[in-house]
mmCIF file of C-alpha atoms in Angstrom:
data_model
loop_
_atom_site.group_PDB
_atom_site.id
_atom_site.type_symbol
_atom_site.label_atom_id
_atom_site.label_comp_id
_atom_site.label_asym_id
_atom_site.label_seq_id
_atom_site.Cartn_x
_atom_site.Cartn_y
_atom_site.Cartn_z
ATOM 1 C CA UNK A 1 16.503 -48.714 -13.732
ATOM 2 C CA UNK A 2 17.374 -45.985 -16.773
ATOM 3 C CA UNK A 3 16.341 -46.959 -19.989
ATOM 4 C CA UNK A 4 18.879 -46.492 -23.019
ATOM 5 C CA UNK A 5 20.375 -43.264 -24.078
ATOM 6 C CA UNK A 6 19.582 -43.049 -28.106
ATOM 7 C CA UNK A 7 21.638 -40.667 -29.242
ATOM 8 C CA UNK A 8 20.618 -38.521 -32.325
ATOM 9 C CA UNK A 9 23.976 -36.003 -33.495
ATOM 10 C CA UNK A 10 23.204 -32.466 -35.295
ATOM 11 C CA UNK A 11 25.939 -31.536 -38.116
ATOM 12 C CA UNK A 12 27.505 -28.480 -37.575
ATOM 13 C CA UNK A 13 28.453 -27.612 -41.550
ATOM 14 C CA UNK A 14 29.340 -24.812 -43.319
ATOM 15 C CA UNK A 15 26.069 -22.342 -43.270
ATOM 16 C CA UNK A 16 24.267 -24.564 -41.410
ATOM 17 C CA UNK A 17 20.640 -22.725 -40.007
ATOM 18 C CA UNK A 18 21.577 -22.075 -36.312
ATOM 19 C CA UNK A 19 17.546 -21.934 -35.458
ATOM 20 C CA UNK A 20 17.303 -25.251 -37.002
ATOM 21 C CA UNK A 21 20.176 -26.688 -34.753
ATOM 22 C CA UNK A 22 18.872 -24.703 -31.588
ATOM 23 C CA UNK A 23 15.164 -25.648 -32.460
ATOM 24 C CA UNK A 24 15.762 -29.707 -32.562
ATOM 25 C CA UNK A 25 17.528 -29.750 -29.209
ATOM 26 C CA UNK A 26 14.785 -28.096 -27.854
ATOM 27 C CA UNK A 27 11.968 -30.236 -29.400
ATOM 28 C CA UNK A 28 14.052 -33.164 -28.504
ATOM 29 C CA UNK A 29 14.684 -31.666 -24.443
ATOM 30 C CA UNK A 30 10.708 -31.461 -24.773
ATOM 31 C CA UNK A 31 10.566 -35.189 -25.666
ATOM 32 C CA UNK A 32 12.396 -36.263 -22.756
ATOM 33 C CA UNK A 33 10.710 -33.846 -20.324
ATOM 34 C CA UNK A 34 7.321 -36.045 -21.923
ATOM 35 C CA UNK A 35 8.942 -39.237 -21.131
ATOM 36 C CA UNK A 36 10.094 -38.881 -17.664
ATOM 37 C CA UNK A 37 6.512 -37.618 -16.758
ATOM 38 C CA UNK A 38 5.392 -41.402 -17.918
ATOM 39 C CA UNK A 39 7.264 -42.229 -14.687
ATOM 40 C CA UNK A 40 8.424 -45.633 -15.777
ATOM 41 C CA UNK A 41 11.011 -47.979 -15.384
ATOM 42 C CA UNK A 42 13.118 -48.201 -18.042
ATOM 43 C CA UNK A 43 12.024 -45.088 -19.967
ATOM 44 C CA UNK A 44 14.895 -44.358 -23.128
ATOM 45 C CA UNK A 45 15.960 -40.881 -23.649
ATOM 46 C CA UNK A 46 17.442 -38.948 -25.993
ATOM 47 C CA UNK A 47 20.799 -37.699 -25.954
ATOM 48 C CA UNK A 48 21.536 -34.233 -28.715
ATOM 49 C CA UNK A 49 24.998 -34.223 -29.770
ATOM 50 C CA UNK A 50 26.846 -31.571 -32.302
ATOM 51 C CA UNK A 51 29.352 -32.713 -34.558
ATOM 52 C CA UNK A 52 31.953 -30.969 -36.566
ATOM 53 C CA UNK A 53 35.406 -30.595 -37.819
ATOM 54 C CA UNK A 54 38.077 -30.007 -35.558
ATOM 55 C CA UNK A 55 41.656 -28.475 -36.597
ATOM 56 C CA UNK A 56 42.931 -31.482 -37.241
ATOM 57 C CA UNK A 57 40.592 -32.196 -39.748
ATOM 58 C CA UNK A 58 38.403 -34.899 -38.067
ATOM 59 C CA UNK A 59 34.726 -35.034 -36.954
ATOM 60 C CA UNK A 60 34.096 -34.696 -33.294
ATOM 61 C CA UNK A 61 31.560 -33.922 -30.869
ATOM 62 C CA UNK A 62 31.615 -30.322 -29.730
ATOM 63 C CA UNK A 63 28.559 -30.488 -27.556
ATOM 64 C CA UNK A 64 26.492 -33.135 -25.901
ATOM 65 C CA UNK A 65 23.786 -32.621 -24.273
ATOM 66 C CA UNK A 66 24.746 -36.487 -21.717
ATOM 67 C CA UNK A 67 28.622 -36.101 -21.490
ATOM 68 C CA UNK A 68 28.628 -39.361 -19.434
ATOM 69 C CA UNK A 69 26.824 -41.536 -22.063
ATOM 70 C CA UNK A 70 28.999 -43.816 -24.111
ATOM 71 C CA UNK A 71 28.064 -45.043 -27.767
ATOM 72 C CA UNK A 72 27.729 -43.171 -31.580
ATOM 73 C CA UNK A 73 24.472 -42.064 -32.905
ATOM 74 C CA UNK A 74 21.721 -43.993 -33.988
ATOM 75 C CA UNK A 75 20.382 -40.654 -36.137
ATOM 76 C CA UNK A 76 22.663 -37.952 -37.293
ATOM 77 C CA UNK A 77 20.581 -34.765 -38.896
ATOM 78 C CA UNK A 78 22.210 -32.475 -41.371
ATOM 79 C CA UNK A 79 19.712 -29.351 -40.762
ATOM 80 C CA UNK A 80 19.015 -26.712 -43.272
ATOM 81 C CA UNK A 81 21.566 -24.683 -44.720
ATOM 82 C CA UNK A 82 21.458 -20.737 -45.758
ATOM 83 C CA UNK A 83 24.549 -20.733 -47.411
ATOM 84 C CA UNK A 84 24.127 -21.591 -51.849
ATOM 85 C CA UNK A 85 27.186 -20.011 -52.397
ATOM 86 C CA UNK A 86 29.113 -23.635 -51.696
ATOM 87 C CA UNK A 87 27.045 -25.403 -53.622
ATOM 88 C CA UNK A 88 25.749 -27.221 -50.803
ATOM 89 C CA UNK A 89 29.286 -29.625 -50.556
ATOM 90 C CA UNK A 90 30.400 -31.268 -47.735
ATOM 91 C CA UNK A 91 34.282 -31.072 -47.537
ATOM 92 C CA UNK A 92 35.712 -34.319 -47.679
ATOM 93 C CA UNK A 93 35.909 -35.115 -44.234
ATOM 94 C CA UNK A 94 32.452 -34.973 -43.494
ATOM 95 C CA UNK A 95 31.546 -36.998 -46.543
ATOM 96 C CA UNK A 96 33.838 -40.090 -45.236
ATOM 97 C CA UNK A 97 32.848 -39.752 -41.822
ATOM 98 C CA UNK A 98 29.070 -39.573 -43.327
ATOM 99 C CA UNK A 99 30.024 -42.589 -45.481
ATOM 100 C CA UNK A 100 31.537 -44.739 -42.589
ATOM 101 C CA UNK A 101 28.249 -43.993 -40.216
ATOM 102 C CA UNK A 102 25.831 -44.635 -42.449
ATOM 103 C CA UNK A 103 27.413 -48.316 -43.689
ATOM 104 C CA UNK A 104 27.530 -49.082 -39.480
ATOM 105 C CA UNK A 105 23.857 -49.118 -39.551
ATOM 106 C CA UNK A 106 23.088 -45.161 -38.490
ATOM 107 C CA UNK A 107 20.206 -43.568 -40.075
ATOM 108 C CA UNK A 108 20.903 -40.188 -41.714
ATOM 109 C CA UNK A 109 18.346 -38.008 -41.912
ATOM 110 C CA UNK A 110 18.336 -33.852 -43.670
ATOM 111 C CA UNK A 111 16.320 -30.252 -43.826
ATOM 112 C CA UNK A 112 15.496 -28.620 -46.742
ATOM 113 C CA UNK A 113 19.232 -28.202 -48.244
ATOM 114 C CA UNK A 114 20.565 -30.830 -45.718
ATOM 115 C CA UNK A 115 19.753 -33.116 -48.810
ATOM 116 C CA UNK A 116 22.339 -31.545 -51.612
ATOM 117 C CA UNK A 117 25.160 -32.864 -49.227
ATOM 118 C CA UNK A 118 24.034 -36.515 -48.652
ATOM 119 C CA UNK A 119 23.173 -36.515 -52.581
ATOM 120 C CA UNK A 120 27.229 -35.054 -53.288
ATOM 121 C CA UNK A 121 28.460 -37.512 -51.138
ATOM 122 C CA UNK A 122 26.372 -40.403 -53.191
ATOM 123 C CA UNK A 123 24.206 -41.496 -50.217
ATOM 124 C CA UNK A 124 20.982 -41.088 -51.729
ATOM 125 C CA UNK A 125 21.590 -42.614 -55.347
ATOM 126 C CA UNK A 126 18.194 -44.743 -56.356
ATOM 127 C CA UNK A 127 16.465 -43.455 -53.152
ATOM 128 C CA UNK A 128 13.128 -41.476 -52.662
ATOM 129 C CA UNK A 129 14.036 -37.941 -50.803
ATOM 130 C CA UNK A 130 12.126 -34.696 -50.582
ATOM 131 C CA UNK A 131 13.814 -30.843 -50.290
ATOM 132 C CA UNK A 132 12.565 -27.507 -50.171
ATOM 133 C CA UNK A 133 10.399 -27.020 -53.362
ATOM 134 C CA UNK A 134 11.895 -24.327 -54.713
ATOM 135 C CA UNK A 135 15.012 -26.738 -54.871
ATOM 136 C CA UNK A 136 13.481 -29.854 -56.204
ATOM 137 C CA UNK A 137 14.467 -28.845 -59.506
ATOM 138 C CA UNK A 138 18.105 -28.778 -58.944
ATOM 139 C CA UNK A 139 18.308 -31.309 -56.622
ATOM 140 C CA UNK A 140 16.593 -33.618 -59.483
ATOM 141 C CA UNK A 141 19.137 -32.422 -62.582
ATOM 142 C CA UNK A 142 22.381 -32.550 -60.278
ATOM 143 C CA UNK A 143 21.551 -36.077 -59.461
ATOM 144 C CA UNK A 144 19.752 -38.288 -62.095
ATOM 145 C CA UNK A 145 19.125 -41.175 -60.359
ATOM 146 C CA UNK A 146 17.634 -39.216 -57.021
ATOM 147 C CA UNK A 147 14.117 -39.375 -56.564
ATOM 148 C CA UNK A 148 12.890 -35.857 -55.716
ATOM 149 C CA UNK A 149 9.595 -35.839 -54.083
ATOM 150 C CA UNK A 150 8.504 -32.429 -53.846
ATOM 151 C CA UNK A 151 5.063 -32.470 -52.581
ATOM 152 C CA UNK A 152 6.180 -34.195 -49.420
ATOM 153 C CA UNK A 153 6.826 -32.501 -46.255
ATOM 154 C CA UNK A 154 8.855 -35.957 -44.859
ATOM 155 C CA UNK A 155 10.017 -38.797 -46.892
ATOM 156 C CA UNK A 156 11.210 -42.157 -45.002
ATOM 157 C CA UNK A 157 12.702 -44.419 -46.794
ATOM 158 C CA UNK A 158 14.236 -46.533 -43.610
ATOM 159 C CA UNK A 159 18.019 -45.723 -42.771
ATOM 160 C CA UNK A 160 17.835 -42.320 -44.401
ATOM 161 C CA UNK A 161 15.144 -39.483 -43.695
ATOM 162 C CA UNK A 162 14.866 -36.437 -45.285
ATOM 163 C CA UNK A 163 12.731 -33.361 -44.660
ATOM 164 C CA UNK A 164 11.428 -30.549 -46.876
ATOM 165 C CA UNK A 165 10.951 -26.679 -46.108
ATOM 166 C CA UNK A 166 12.991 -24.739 -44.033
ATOM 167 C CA UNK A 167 10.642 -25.498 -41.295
ATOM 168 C CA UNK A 168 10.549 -28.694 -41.359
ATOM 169 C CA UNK A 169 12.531 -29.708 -38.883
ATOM 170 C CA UNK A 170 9.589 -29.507 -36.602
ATOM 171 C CA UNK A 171 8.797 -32.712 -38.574
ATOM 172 C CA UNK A 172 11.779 -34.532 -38.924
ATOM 173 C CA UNK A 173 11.850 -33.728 -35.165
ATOM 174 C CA UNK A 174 8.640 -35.158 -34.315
ATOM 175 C CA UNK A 175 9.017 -38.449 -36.546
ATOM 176 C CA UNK A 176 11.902 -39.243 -34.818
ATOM 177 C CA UNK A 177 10.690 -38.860 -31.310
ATOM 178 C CA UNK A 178 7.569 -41.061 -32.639
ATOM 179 C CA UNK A 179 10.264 -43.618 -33.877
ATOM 180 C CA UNK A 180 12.692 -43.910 -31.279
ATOM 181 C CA UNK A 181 10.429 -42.518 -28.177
ATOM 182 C CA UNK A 182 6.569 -43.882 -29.540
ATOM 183 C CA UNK A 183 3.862 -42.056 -30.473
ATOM 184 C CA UNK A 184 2.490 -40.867 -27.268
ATOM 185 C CA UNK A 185 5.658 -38.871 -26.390
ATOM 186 C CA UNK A 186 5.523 -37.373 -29.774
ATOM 187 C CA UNK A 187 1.808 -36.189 -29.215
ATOM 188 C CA UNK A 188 2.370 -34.778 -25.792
ATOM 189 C CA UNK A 189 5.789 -33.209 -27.195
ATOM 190 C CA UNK A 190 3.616 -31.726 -30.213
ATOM 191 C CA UNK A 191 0.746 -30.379 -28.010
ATOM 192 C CA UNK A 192 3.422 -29.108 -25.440
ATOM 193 C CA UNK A 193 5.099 -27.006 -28.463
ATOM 194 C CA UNK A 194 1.731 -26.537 -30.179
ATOM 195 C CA UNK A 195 2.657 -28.016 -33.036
ATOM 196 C CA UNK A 196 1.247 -30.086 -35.622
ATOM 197 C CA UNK A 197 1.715 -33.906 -35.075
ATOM 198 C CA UNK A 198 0.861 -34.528 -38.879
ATOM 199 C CA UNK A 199 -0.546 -37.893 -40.289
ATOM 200 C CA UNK A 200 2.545 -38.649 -42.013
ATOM 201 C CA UNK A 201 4.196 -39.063 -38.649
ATOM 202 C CA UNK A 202 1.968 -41.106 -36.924
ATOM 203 C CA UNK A 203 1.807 -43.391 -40.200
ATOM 204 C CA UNK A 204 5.604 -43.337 -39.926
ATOM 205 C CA UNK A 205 5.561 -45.193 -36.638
ATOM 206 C CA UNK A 206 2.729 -47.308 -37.808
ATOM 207 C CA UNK A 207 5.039 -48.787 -40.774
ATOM 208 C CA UNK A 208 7.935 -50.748 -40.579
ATOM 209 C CA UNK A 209 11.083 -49.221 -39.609
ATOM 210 C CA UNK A 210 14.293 -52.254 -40.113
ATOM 211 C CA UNK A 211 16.968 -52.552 -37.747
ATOM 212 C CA UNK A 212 20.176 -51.094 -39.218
ATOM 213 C CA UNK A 213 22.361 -51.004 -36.290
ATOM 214 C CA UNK A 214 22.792 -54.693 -35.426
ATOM 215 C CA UNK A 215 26.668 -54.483 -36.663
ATOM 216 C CA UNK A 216 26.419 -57.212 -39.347
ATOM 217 C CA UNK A 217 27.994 -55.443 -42.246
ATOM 218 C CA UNK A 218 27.075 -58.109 -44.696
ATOM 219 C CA UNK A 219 23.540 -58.134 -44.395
ATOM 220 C CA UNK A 220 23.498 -54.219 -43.513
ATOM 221 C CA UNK A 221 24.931 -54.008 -47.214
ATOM 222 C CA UNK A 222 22.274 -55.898 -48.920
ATOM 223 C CA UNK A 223 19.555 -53.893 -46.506
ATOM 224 C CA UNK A 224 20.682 -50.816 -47.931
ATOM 225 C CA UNK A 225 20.671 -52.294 -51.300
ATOM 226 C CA UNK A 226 16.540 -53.293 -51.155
ATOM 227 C CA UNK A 227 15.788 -49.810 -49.536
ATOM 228 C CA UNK A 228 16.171 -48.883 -53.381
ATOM 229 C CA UNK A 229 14.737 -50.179 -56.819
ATOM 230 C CA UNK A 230 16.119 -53.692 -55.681
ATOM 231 C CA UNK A 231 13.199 -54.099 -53.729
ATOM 232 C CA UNK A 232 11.099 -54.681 -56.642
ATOM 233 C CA UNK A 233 12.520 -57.744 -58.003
ATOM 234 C CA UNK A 234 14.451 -59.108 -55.124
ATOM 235 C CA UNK A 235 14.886 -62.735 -54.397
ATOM 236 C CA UNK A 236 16.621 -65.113 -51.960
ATOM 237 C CA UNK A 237 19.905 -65.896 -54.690
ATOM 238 C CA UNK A 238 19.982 -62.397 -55.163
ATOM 239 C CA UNK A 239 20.265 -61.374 -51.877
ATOM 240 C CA UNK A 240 22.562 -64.062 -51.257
ATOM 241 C CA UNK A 241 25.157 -62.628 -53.705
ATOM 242 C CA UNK A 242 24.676 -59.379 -52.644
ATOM 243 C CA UNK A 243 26.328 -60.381 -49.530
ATOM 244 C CA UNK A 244 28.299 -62.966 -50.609
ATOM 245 C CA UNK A 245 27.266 -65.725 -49.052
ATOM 246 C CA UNK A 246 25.796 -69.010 -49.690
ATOM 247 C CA UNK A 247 22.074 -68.958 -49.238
ATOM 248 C CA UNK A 248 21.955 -70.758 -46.112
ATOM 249 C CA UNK A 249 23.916 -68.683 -44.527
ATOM 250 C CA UNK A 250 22.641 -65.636 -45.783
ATOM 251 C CA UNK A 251 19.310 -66.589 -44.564
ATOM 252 C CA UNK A 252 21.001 -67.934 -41.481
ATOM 253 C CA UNK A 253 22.535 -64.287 -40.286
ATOM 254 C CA UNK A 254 19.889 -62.271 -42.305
ATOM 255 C CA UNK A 255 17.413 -63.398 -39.622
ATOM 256 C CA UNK A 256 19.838 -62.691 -36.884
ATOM 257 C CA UNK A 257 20.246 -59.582 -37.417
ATOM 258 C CA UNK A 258 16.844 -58.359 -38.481
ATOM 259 C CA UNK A 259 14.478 -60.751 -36.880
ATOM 260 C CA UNK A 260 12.573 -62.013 -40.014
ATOM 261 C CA UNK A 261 13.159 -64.042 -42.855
ATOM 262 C CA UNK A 262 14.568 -62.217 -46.458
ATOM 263 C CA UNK A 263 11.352 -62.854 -47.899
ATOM 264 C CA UNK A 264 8.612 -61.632 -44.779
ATOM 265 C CA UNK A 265 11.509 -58.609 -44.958
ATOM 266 C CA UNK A 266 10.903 -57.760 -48.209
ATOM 267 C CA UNK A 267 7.397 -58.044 -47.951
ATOM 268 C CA UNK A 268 7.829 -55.396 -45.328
ATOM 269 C CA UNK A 269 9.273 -53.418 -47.094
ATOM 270 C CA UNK A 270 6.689 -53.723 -50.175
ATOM 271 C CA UNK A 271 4.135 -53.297 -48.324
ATOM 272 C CA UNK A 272 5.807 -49.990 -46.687
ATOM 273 C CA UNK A 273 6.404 -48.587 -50.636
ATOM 274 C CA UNK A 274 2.874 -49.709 -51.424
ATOM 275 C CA UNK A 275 1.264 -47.308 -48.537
ATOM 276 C CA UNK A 276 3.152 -44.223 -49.664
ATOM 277 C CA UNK A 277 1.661 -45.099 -53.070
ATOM 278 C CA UNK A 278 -1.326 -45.572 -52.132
ATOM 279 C CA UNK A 279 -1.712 -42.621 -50.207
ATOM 280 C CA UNK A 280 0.064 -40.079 -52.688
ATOM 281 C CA UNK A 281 -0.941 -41.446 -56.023
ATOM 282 C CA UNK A 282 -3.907 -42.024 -57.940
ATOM 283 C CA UNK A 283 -2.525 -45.183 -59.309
ATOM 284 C CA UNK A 284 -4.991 -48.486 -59.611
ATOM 285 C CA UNK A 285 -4.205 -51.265 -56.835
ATOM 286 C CA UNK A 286 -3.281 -53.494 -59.863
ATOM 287 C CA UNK A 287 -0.373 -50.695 -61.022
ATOM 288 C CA UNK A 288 0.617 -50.377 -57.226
ATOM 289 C CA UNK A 289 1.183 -53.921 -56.612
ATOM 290 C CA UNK A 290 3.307 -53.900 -59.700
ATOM 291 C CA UNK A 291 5.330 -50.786 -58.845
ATOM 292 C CA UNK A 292 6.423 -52.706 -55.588
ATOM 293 C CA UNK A 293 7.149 -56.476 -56.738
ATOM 294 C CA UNK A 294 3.958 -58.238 -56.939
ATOM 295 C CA UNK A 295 2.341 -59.243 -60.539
ATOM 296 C CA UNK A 296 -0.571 -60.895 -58.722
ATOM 297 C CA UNK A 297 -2.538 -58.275 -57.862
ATOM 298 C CA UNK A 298 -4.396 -60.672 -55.417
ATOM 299 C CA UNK A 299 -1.719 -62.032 -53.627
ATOM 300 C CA UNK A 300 -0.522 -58.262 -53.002
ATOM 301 C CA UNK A 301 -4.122 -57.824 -51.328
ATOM 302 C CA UNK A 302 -3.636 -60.674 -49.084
ATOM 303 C CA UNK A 303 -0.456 -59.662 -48.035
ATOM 304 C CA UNK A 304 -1.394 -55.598 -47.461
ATOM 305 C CA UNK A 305 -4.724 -56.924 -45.424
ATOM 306 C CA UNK A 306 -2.433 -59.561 -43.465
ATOM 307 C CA UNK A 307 1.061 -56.862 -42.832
ATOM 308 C CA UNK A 308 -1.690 -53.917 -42.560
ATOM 309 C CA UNK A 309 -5.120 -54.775 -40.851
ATOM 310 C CA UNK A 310 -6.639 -52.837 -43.862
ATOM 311 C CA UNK A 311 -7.558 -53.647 -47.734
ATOM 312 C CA UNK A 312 -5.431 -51.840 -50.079
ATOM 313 C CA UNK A 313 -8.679 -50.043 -50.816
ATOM 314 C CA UNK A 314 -9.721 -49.217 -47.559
ATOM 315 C CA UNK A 315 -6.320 -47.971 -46.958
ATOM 316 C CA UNK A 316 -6.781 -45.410 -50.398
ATOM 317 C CA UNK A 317 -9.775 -44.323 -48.824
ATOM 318 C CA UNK A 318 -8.937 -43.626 -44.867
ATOM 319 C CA UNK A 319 -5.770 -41.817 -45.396
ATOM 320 C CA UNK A 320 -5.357 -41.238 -49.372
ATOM 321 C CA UNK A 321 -4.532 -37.361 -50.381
ATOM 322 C CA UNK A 322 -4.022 -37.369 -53.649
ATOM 323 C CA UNK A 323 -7.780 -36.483 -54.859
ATOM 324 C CA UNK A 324 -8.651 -34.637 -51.806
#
């Protein structure tokens, strides 16, 4: 029996980096080549799809690579684009069709420039994204309330993934084969391509990665809504009203569609925010647990140790780079 067909769609924009759209299909043809070797039942693949305006004015697929397969992407990738003179804007029709994908539960993900269009089309407001450095700076005065991570080669923050030089599409290429393929694949795809299979990907499959595509758009809404500064001081009433519904139903189709409870959810994602701290900041454990929701610094320990197999500590100390 064939295991699923996850498909991940390339955006075909204005100035888009050709070697960048080129480069991931190949990385990606790589991954499956890795996965059929496994010889397993069942084994997913992944299916490389292009995307772009038509004369009409609507987005459509103008290549993919499994014709026969049915379904919309789980990932769609806006690669790197060459082209300042635009501003980096997405015409309209791209920014709707962006819009409508990304509130159905599909992750976005960018290169380098790929992150001035998400940003213009107000998909990363209150999020944590990195770009190319030497466009950090602009990227961080065009949009205020955009946190611009400069240092970091790949920043995920869940439903939306964004990459930093040029180059690194290499990366965003290998954490999603890590995410949707598993960690082996990714290694033998990385040593096939001799490539680096950095830490920050492997950590990225470690961590928790939510559902987003289970169709509920209620909960999907208020999912979105704790991937950002929400997170922090979320509770159960809160969450409730974000959806608008009554608390026992929220909780009701909030497991459904995730598989855990709101509150083992947002401990999830806590401890997911407290890892990135702790590994790129020299913040104290007490300032960290704060930063992510907790004002016991001891009950954040016990739940890192429990969600993590590690102490917040020992954690700092096996994969921290911030002092080294």
């Amino acid at each position: 029996m064939s295991g699923r067909c996850l498909e991940i769609g390339l955006l075909l924009y204005p100035g888009v980096q050709l070697a960048a759209v080129y480069g991931l299909g190949d990385l990606f043809t790589v991954a499956n080549d890795m996965a059929a070797s496994q010889e397993r039942e069942g084994t997913d693949r992944l299916r490389v799809s292009h995307w772009q305006i038509d004369d009409a004015g609507k987005v459509r697929r103008v290549f993919d690579s499994h014709p026969q397969a049915e379904g919309t992407p789980q990932v769609v990738i806006l690669p790197p684009c060459l082209d300042a003179s635009a501003g980096y804007a997405l015409e309209m029709a791209y920014c709707r069709w962006l819009e409508r994908l990304h509130a159905s539960g599909v992750t976005l993900a960018s290169v380098c420039a790929g992150a001035f269009p998400l940003a213009e089309a107000g998909l990363l407001e209150g999020r944590s994204v990195t770009t190319h450095w030497a466009l950090a700076g602009e990227l961080a005065e065009r949009y205020p309330n955009v946190q611009v991570l400069p240092e970091r080669m790949v920043v995920d923050d869940g439903d939306l993934i964004t990459a930093g030089g040029l180059m690194a599409w290499t990366d965003l290429g290998l954490a999603l084969v890590t995410r949707l393929l598993g960690p082996t694949i990714a290694a033998e795809t990385a040593r096939f391509l001799v490539v680096d299979l950095n830490r920050e990907s492997q950590r990225q499959f470690s961590s928790f990665v939510p559902s987003f595509d289970h169709g509920d758009a209620a909960v999907l809404n208020v999912q979105q809504w704790l991937q950002g500064p929400a997170m922090v001081e979320a509770n159960l009433a809160g969450m409730a009203a974000r959806a608008g519904l009554g608390e026992r139903t929220f909780l009701r189709r909030f497991r459904a569609a995730t598989g855990l409870k709101p509150t083992e959810y947002c401990q999830q994602l806590r401890v997911n925010r407290a890892r990135d701290l702790l590994e790129h900041s020299r913040q104290s454990i007490e300032q960290v647990a704060w930063q992510v929701g907790y004002q016991d610094s001891g009950a954040f320990r016990k739940v890192f140790a429990r969600l993590v197999g590690l102490s917040p500590g020992d954690y700092r100390r096996r994969f921290g780079t911030a002092a080294r």
